[in-house]
Backbone as a ProteinNet text record, in pm:
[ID]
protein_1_A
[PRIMARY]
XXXXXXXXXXXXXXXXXXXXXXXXXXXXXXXXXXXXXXXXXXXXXXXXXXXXXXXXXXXXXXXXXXXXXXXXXXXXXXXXXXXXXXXXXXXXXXXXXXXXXXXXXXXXXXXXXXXXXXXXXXXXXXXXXXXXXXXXXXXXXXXXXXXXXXXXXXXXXXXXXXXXXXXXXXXXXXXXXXXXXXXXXXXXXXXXXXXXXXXXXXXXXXXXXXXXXXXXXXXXXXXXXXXXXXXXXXXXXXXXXXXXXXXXXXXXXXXXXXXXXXXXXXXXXXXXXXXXXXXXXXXXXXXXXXXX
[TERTIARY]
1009.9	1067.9	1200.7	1315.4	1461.3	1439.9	1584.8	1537.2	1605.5	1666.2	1662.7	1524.1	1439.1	1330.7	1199.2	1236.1	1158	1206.5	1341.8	1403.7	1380.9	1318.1	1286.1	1166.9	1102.6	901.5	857.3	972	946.7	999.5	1116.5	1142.3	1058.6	976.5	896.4	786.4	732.5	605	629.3	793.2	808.7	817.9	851.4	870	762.9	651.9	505.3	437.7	451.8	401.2	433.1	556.3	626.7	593.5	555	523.6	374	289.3	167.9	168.5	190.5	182.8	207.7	323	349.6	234.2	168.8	48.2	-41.8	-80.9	-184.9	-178.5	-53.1	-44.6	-62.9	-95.7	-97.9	-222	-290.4	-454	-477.8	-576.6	-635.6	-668.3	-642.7	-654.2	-661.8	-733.6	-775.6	-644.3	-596.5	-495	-425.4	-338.3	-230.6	-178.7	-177.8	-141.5	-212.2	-283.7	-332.8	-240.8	-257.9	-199.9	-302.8	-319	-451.9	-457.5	-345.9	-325	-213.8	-168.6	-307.9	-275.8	-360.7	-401.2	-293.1	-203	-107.6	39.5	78.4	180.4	286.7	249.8	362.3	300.2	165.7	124.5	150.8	181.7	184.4	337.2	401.1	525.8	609.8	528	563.6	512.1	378.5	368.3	443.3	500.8	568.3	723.1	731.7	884.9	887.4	787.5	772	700.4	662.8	627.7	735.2	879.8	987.6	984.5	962.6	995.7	972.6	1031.2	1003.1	852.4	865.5	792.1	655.8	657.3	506.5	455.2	275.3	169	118.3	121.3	23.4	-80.2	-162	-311.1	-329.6	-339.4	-386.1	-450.4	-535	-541.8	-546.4	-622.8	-703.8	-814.2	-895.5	-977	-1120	-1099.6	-1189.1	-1336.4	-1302.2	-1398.1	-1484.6	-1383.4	-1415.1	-1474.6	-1476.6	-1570.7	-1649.4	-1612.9	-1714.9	-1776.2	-1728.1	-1768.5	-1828.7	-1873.7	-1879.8	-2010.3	-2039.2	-2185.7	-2168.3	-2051.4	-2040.7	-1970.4	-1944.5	-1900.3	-1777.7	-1760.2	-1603.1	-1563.8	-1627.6	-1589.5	-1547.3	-1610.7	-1601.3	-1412.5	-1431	-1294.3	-1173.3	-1204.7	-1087.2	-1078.7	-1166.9	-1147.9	-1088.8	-1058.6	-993.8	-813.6	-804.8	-635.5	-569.3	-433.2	-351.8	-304.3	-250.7	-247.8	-121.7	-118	-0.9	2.7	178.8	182.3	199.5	225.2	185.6	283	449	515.3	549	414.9	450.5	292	324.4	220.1	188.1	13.3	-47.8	-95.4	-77.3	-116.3	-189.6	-257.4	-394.1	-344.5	-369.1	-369.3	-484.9	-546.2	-663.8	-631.3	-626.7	-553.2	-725.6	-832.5	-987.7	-977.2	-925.5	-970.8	-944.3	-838.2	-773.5	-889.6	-936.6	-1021.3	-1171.1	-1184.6	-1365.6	-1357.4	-1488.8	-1460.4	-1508.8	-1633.7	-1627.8	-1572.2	-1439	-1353.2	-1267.6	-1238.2	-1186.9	-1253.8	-1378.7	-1489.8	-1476.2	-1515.3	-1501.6	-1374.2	-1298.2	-1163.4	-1121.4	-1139	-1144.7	-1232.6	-1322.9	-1458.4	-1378.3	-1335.8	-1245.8	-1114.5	-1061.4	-935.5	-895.6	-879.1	-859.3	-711	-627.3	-467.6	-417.9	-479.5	-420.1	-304.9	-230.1	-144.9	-141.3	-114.2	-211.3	-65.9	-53	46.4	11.4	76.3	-16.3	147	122.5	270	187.5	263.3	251.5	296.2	261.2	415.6	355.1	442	347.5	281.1	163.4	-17.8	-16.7	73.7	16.9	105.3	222	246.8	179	100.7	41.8	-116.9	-156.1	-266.1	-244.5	-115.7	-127.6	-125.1	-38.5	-51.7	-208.5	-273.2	-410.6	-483.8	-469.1	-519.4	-543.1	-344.9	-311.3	-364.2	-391.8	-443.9	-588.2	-643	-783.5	-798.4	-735.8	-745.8	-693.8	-602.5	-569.6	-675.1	-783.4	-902.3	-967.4	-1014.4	-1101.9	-1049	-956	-893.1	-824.5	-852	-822	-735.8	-647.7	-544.6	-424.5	-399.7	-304	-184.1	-128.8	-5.5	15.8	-84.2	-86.8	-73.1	62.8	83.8	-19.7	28.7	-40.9	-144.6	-279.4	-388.8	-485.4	-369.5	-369.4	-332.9	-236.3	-229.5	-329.3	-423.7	-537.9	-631.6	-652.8	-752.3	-769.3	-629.9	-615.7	-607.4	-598.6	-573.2	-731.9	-836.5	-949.8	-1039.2	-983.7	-1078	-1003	-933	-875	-924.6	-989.7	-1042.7	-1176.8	-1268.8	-1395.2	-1491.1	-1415	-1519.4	-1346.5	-1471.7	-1331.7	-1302.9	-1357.8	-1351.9	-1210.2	-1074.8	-998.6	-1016	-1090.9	-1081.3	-988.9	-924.9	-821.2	-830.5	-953.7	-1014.8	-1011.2	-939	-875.9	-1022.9	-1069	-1153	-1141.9	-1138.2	-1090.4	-1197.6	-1327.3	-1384.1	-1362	-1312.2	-1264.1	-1149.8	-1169	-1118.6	-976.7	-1003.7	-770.3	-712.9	-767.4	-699.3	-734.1	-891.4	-955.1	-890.2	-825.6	-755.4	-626	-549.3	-373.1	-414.8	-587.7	-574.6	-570.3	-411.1	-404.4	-454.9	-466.3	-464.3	-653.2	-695.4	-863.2	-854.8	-791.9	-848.4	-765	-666.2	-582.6	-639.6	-698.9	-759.6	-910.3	-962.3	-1082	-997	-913.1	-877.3	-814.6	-800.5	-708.7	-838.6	-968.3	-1068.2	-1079.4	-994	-1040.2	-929.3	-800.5	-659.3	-565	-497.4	-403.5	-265.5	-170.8	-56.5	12.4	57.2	161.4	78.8	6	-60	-56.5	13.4	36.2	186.9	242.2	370.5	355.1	439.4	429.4	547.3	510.4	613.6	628.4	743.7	784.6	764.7	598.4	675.7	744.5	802.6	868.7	1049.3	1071.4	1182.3	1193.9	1087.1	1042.7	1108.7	1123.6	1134.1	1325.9	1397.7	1526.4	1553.3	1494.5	1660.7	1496.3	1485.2	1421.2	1394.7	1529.3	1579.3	1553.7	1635.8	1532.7	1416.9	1303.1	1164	1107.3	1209.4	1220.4	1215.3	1327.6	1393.7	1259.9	1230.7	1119.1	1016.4	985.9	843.4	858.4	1064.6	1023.5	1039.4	1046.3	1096.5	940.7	883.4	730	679.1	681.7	643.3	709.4	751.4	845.8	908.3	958.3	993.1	1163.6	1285.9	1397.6	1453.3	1559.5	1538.2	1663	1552.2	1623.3	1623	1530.6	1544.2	1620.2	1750.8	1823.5	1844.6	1947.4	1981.1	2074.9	2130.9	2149	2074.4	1904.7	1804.8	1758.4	1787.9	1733.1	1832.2	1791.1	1841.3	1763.1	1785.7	1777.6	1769.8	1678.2	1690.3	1653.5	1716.6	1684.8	1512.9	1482.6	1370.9	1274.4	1292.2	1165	1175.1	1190.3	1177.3	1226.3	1340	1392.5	1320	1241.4	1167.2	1227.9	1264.9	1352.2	1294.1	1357.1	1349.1	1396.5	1369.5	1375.5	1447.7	1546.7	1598.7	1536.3	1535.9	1416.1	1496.3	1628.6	1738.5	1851.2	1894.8	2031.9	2131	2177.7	2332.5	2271.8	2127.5	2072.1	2049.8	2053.5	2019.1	1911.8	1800.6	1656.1	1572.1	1528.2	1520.4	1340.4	1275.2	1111.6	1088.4	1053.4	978.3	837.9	800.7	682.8	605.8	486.8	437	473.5	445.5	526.4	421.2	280.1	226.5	290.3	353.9	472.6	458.1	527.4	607.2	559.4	397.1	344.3	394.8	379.7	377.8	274.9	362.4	267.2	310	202.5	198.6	271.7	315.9	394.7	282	304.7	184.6	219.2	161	235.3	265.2	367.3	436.9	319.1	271.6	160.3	51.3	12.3	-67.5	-27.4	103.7	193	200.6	216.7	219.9	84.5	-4.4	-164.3	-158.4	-152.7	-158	-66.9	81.4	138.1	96.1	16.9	-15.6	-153.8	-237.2	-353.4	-320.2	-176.2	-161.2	-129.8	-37.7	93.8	33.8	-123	-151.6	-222.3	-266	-304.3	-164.8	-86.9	66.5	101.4	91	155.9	124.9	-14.8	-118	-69.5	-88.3	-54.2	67.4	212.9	276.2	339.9	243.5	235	127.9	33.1	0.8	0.6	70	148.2	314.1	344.7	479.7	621.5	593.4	687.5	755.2	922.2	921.4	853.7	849.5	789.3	859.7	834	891.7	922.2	789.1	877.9	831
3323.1	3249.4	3186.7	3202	3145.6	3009.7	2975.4	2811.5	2810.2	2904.8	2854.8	2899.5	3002.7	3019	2884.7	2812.3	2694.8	2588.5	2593.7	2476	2511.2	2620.7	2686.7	2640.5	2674.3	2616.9	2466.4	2403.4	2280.7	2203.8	2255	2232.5	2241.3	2359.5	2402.9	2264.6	2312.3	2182.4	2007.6	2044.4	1883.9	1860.7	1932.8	1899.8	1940.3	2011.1	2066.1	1929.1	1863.9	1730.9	1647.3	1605.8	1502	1565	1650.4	1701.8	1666.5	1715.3	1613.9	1504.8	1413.1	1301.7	1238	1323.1	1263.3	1306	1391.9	1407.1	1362	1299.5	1185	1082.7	1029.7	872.9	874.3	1053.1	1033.6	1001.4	926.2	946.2	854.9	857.9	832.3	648.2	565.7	414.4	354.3	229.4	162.2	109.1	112.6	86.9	-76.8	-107.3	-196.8	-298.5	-259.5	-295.9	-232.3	-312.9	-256.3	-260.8	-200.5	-192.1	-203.5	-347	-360.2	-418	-333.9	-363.5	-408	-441.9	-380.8	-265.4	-238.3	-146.2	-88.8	46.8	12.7	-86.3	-119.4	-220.4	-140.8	-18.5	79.4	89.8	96.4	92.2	265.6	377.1	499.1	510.7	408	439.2	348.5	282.7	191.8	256.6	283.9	395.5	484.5	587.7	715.5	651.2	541	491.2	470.3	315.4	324.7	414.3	548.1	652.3	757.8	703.8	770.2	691.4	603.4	529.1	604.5	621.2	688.7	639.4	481.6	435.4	366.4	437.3	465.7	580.5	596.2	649.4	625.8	711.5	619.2	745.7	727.9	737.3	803.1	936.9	954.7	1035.1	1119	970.1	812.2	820.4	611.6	687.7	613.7	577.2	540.7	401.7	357.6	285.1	330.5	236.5	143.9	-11.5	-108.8	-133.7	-65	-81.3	-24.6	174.8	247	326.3	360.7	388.7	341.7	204.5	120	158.8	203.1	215.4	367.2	417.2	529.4	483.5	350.7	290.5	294.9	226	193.9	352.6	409.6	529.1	671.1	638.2	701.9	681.2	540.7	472.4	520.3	508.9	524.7	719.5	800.8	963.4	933.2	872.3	908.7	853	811.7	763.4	882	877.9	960.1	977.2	1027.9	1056.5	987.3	898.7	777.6	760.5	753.1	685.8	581	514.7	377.7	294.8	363.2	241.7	330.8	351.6	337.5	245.2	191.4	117	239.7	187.8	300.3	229.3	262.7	183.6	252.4	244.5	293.4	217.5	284.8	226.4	207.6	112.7	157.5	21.4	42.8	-68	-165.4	-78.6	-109.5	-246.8	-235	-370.4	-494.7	-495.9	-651.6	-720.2	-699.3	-721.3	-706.3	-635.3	-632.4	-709.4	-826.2	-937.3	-890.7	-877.8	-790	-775.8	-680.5	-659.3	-718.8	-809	-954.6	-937	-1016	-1019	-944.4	-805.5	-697.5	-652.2	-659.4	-645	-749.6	-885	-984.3	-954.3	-917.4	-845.4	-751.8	-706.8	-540.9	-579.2	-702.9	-750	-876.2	-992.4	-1063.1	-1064.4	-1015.9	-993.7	-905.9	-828.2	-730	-755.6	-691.4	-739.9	-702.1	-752.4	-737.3	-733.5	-586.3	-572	-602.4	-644.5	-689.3	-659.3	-558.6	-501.7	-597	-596.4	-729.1	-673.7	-612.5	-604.3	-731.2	-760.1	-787.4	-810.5	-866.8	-810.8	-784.7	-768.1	-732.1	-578.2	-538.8	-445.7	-352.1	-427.2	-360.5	-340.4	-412.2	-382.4	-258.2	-248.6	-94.6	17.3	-13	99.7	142.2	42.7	84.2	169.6	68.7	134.3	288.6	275.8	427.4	572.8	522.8	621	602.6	520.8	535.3	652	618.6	745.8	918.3	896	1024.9	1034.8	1030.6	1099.7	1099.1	1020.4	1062.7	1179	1191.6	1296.3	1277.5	1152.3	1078.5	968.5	1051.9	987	1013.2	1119.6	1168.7	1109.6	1197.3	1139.3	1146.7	1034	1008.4	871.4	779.7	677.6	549	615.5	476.8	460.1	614.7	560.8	496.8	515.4	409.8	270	219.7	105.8	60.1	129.9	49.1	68	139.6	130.4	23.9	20.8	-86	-224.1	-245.2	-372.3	-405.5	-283.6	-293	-332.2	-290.7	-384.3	-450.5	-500.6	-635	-780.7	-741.6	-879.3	-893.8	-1011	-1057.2	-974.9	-951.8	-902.4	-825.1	-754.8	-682.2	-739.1	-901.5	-983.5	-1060.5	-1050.9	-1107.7	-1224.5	-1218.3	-1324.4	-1267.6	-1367.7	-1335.9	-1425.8	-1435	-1436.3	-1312.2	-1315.6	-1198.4	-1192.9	-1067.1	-1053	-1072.1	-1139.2	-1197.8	-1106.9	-1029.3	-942	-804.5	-724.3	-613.3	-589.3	-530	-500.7	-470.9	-408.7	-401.7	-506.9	-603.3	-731.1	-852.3	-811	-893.3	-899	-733.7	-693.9	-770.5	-799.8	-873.4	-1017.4	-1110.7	-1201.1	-1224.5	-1234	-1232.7	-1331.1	-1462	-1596	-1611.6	-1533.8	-1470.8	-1438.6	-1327.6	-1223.8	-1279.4	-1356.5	-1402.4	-1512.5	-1565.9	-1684.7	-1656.7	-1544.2	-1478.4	-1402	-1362.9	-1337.3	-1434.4	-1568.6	-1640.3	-1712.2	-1690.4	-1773.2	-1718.7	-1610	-1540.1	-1495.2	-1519.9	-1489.1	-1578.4	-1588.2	-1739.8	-1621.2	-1764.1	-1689	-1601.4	-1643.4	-1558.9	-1418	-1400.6	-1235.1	-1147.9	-1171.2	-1146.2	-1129	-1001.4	-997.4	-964.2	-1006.2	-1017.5	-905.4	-809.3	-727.8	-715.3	-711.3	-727.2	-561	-528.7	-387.6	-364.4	-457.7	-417.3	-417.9	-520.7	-418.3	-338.8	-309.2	-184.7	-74.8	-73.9	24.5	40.3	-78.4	-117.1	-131.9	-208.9	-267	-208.5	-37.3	-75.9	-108.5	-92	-147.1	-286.3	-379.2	-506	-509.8	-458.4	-492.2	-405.8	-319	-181.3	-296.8	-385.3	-505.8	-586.3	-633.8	-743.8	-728.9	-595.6	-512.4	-417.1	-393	-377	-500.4	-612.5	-714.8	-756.9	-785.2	-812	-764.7	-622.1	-534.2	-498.1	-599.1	-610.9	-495.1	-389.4	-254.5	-283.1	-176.3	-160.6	-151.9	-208.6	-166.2	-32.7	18.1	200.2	242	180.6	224.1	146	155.5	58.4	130.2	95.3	100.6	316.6	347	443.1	561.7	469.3	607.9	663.1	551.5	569.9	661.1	725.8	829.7	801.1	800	816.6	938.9	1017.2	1119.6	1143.1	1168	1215.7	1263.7	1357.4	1431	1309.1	1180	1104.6	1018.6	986.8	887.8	734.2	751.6	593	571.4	625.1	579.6	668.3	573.6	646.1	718.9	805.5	904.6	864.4	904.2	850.8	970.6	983.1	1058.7	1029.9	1160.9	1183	1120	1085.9	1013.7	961.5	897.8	849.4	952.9	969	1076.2	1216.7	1219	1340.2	1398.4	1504.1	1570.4	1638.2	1637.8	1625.4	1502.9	1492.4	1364.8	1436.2	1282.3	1286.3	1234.5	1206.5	1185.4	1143.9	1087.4	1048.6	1202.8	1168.1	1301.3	1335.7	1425.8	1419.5	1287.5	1278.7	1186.3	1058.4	1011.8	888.6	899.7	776.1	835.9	811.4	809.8	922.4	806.1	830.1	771.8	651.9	532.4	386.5	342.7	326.8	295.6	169.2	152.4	6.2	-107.9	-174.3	-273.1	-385.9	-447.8	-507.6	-672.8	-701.3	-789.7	-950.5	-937.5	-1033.7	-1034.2	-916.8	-904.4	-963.6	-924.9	-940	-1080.3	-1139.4	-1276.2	-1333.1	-1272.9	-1356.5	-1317.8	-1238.7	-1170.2	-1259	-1272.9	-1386.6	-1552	-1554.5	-1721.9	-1704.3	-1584.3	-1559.4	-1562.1	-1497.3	-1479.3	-1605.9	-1652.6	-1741.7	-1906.5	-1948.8	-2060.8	-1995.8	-1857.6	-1776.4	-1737.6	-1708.3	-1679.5	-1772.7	-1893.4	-2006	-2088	-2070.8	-2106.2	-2039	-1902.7	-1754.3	-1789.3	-1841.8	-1822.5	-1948.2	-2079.6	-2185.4	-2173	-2120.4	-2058.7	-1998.9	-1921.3	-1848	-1914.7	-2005.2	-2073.1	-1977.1	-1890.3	-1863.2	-1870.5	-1806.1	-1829	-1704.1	-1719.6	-1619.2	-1472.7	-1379.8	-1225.8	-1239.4	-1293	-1216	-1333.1
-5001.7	-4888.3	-4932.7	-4890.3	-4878.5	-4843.3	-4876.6	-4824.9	-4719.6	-4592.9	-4461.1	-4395.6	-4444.7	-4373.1	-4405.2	-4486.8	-4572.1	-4454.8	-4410.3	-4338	-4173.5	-4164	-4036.4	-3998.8	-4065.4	-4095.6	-4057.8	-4175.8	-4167.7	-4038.1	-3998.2	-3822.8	-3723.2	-3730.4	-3630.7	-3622.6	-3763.4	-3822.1	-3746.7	-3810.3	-3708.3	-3569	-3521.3	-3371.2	-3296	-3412.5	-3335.9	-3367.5	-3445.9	-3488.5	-3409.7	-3350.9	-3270.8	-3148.7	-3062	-2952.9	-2958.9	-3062.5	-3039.9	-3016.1	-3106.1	-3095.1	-2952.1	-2933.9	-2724.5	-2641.2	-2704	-2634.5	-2660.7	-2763.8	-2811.8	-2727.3	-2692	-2595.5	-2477.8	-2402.2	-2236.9	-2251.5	-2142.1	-2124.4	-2042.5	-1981.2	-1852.5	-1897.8	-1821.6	-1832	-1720.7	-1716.3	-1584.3	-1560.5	-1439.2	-1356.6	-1397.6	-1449.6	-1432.1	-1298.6	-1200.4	-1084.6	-983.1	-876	-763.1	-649.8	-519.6	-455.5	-310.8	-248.5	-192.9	-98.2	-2.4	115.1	167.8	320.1	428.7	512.9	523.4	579.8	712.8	727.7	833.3	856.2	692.3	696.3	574.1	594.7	472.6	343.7	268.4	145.8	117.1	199.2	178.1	126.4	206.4	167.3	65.9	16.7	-132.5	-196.8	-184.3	-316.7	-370.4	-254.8	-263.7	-359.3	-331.5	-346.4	-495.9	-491.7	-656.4	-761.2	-719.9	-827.9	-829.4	-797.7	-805	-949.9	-966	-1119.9	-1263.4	-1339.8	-1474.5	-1539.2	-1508.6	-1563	-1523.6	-1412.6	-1306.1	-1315	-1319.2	-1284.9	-1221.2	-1076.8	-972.2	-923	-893.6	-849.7	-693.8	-687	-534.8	-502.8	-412.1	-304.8	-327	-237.3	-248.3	-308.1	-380.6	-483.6	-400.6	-310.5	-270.4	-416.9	-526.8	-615.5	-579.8	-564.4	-567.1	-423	-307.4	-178.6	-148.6	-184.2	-164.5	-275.2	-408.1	-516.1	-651.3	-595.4	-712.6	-811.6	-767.3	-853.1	-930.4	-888.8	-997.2	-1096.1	-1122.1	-1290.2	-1303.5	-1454.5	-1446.4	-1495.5	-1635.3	-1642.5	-1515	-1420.6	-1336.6	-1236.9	-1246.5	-1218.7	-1275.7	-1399.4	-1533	-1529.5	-1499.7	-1474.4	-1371.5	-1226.2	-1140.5	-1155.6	-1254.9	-1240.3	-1337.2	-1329.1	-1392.4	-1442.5	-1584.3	-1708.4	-1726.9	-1815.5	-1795.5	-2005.3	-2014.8	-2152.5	-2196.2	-2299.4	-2336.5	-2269.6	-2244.1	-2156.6	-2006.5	-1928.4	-1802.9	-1745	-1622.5	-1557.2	-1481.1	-1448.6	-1360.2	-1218.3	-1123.2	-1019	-890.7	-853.6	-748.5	-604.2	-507.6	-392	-266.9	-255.4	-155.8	-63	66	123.8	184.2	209.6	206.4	159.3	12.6	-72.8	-29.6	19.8	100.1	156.5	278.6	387.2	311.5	223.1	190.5	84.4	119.3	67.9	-58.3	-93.5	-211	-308.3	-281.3	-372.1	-501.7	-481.1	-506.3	-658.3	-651.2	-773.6	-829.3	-798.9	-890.8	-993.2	-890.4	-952.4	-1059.5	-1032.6	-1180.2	-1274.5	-1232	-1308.7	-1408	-1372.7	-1426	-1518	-1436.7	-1537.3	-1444.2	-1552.3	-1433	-1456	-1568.3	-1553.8	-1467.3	-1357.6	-1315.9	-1218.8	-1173.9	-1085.5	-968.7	-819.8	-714.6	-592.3	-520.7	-482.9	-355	-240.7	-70.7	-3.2	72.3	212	337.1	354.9	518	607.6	743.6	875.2	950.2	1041.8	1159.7	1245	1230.3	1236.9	1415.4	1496.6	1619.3	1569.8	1571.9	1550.8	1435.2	1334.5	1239.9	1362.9	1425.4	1513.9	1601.9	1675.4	1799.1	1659.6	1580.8	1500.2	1419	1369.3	1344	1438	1609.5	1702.7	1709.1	1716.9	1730.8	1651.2	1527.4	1383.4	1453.5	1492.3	1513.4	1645.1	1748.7	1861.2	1796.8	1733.8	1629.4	1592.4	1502.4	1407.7	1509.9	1631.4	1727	1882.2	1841	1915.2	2075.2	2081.5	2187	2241.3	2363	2459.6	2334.3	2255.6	2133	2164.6	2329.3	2352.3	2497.2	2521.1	2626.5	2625.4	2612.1	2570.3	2649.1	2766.7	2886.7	2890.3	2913.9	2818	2731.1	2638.8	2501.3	2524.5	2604.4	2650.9	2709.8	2836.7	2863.4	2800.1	2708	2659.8	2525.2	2485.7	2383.3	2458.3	2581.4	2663.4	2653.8	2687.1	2751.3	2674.9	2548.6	2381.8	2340.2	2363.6	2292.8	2339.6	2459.5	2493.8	2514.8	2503.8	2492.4	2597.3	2683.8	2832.8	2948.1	3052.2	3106.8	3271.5	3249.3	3359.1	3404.7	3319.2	3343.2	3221.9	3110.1	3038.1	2936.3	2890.2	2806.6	2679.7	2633.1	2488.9	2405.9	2293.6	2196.2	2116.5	2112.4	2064.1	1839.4	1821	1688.4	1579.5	1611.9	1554.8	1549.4	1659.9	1674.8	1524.8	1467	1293.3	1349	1421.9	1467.8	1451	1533.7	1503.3	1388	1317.7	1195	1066	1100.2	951.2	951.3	1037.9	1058.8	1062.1	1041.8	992.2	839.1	783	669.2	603.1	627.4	578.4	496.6	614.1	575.5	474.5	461.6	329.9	200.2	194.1	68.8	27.8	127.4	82	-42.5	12	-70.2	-178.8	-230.1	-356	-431.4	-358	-460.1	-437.1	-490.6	-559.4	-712.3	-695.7	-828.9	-930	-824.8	-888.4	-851.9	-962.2	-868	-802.5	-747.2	-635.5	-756.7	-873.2	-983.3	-970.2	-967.3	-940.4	-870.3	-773.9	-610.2	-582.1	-545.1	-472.3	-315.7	-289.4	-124.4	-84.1	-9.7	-21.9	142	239.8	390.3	417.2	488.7	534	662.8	722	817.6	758.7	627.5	584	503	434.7	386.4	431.7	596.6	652.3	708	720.4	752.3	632.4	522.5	383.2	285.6	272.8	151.3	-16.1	-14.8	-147.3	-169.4	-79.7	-113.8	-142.7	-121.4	-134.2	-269.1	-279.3	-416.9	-509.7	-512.5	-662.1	-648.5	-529	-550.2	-625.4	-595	-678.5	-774.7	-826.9	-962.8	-1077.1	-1010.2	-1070.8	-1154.2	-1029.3	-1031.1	-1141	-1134.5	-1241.8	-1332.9	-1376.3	-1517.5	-1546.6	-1437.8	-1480.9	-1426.3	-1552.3	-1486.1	-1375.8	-1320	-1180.9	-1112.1	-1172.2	-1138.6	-1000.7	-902.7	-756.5	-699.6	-605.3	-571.9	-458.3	-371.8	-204	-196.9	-344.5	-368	-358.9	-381.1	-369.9	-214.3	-134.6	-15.1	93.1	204.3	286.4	454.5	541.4	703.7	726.4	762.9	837.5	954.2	1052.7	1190.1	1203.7	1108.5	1149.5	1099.9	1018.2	1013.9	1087	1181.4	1327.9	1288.7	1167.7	1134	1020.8	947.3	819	714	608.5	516.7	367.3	373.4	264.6	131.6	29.9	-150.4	-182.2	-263.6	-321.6	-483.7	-519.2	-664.4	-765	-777.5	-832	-751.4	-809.6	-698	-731.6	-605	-604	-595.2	-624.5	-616.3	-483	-464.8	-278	-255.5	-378.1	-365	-304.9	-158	-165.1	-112.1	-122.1	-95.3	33.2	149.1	275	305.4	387	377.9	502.7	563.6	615.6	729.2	827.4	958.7	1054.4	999.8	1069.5	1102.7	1030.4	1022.3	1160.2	1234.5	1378.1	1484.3	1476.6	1579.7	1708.4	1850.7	1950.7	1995	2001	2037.2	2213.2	2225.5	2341.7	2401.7	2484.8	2507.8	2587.6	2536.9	2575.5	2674.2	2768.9	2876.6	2826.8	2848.4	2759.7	2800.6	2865.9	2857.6	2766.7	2700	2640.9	2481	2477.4	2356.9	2349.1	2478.2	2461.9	2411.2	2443.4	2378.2	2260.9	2214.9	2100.5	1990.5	2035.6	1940.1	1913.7	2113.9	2014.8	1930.7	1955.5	1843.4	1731.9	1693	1520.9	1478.3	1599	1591.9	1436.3	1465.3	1369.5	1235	1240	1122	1024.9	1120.5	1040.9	914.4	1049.7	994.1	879	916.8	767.4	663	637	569.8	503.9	558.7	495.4	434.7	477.5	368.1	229	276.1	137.6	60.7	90.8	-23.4	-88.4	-1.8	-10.8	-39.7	107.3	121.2	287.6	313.5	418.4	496.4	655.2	719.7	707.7	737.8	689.8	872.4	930.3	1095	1199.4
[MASK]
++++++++++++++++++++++++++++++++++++++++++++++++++++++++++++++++++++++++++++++++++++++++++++++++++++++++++++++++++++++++++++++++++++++++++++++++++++++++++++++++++++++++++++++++++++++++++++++++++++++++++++++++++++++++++++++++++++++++++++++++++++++++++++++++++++++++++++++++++++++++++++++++++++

């Protein structure tokens, strides 16, 4: 053997060595940051945004674990996330968890450092839109807007006598009481654990809410107002470019969009003074100002 075929060998050897080793550090680990709600307030489309990040692994589908899988174990947990190296965070999204009280426990159970991501719109506009996804899977009044208006008029209230008691159990509107469900995780996590992220500008400035939550997550802040794009074909909800300046860009599904019914502005009016002292609570406890 010559000594460039000696210096050939030993090249190979090394970079077959240093290529392992990068493969020694990927491996499957319980999630870093949750992402846990709510439900209908953009958690599809923060995800999609921040796993543009180098230094994100995120998890999909939803998981569901901690509400509906729990008894298949943590190992079972830790096989469903995605192959992540030592400096990226891995993060799961199941928006379930917010609202089931449940969850909370377990999840401190699991880590109580974890970090706990919550998208907000809302909660009456986050309500027609739940509505709306719910008549979609049941196949009914699709796009037949007006329909959907009475029929969402026709359960929203206690009885169909003219009383105009908001039915405060009906989950359309149980889930947009936020002040409920934050209050049951901060028995178990204090506020520093918690970012509050606006999805209604999520959807207008989402770069702002990009910095907030890579700030949060102690990660560079590589997604900025450069990555984002408008396209006609997504009905005003904006598109991620896979880099900035790049003309590969990512989209969310065509489901985005779909058609909401217009609701008769009286109804809107009950509906705001229902949220109107849950809000208000909501966003003194968390001490911040209101998003809307």
């Amino acid at each position: 053997m010559n000594r460039t075929q000696f210096i050939v060998i030993c090249s190979i050897m090394l970079i077959g060595s240093q290529a392992w080793n990068e493969l020694e550090i990927l491996n499957k680990r319980l999630p870093d940051a949750i992402l846990i709600g709510a439900k209908k307030s953009g958690t599809r489309a923060l995800l999609t945004f921040i796993s543009m990040h180098p230094n994100v692994s995120a998890a999909n589908p939803e998981i569901h674990y901690f509400d509906k899988y729990y008894h298949l174990g943590i190992d079972w947990y830790r096989s469903q996330m995605p192959f992540a190296s030592q400096n990226q965070i891995v993060i799961e999204k199941t928006p379930k968890y917010l609202v089931d009280p449940k969850v909370a426990q377990r999840v401190y159970n699991m880590n109580k450092n974890v970090k706990l991501i919550v998208i907000l719109r809302n909660p009456i506009s986050r309500a027609i839109s739940e509505f709306v996804q719910t008549q979609w899977k049941q196949k009914r009044n699709i796009f037949d807007v007006e329909a959907q208006a009475k029929r969402f008029t026709r359960m929203l209230y206690q009885n169909r006598r003219g009383n105009s008691t908001i039915r405060k159990n009906w989950s359309v509107i149980r889930n947009g009481i936020y002040v409920k469900h934050i209050k049951n995780w901060l028995k178990y996590f204090p506020l520093k654990s918690f970012v509050f992220i606006n999805g209604d500008n999520l959807v207008s400035n989402p770069h702002q809410e990009m910095k907030k939550l890579q700030e949060f997550l102690n990660l560079k802040p590589i997604i900025s107002e450069r990555n984002f794009v408008i396209t006609k074909q997504k009905k005003g909800f904006p598109c991620i470019r896979i880099r900035a300046g790049s003309e590969r860009i990512k989209c969310l599904n065509d489901q985005k969009g779909r058609p909401h019914p217009k609701i008769n502005p009286s109804v809107i009016q009950d509906l705001n003074n229902f949220y109107r002292p849950f809000n208000k609570e909501f966003f003194a406890l968390i001490n911040q100002n209101p998003f809307w």
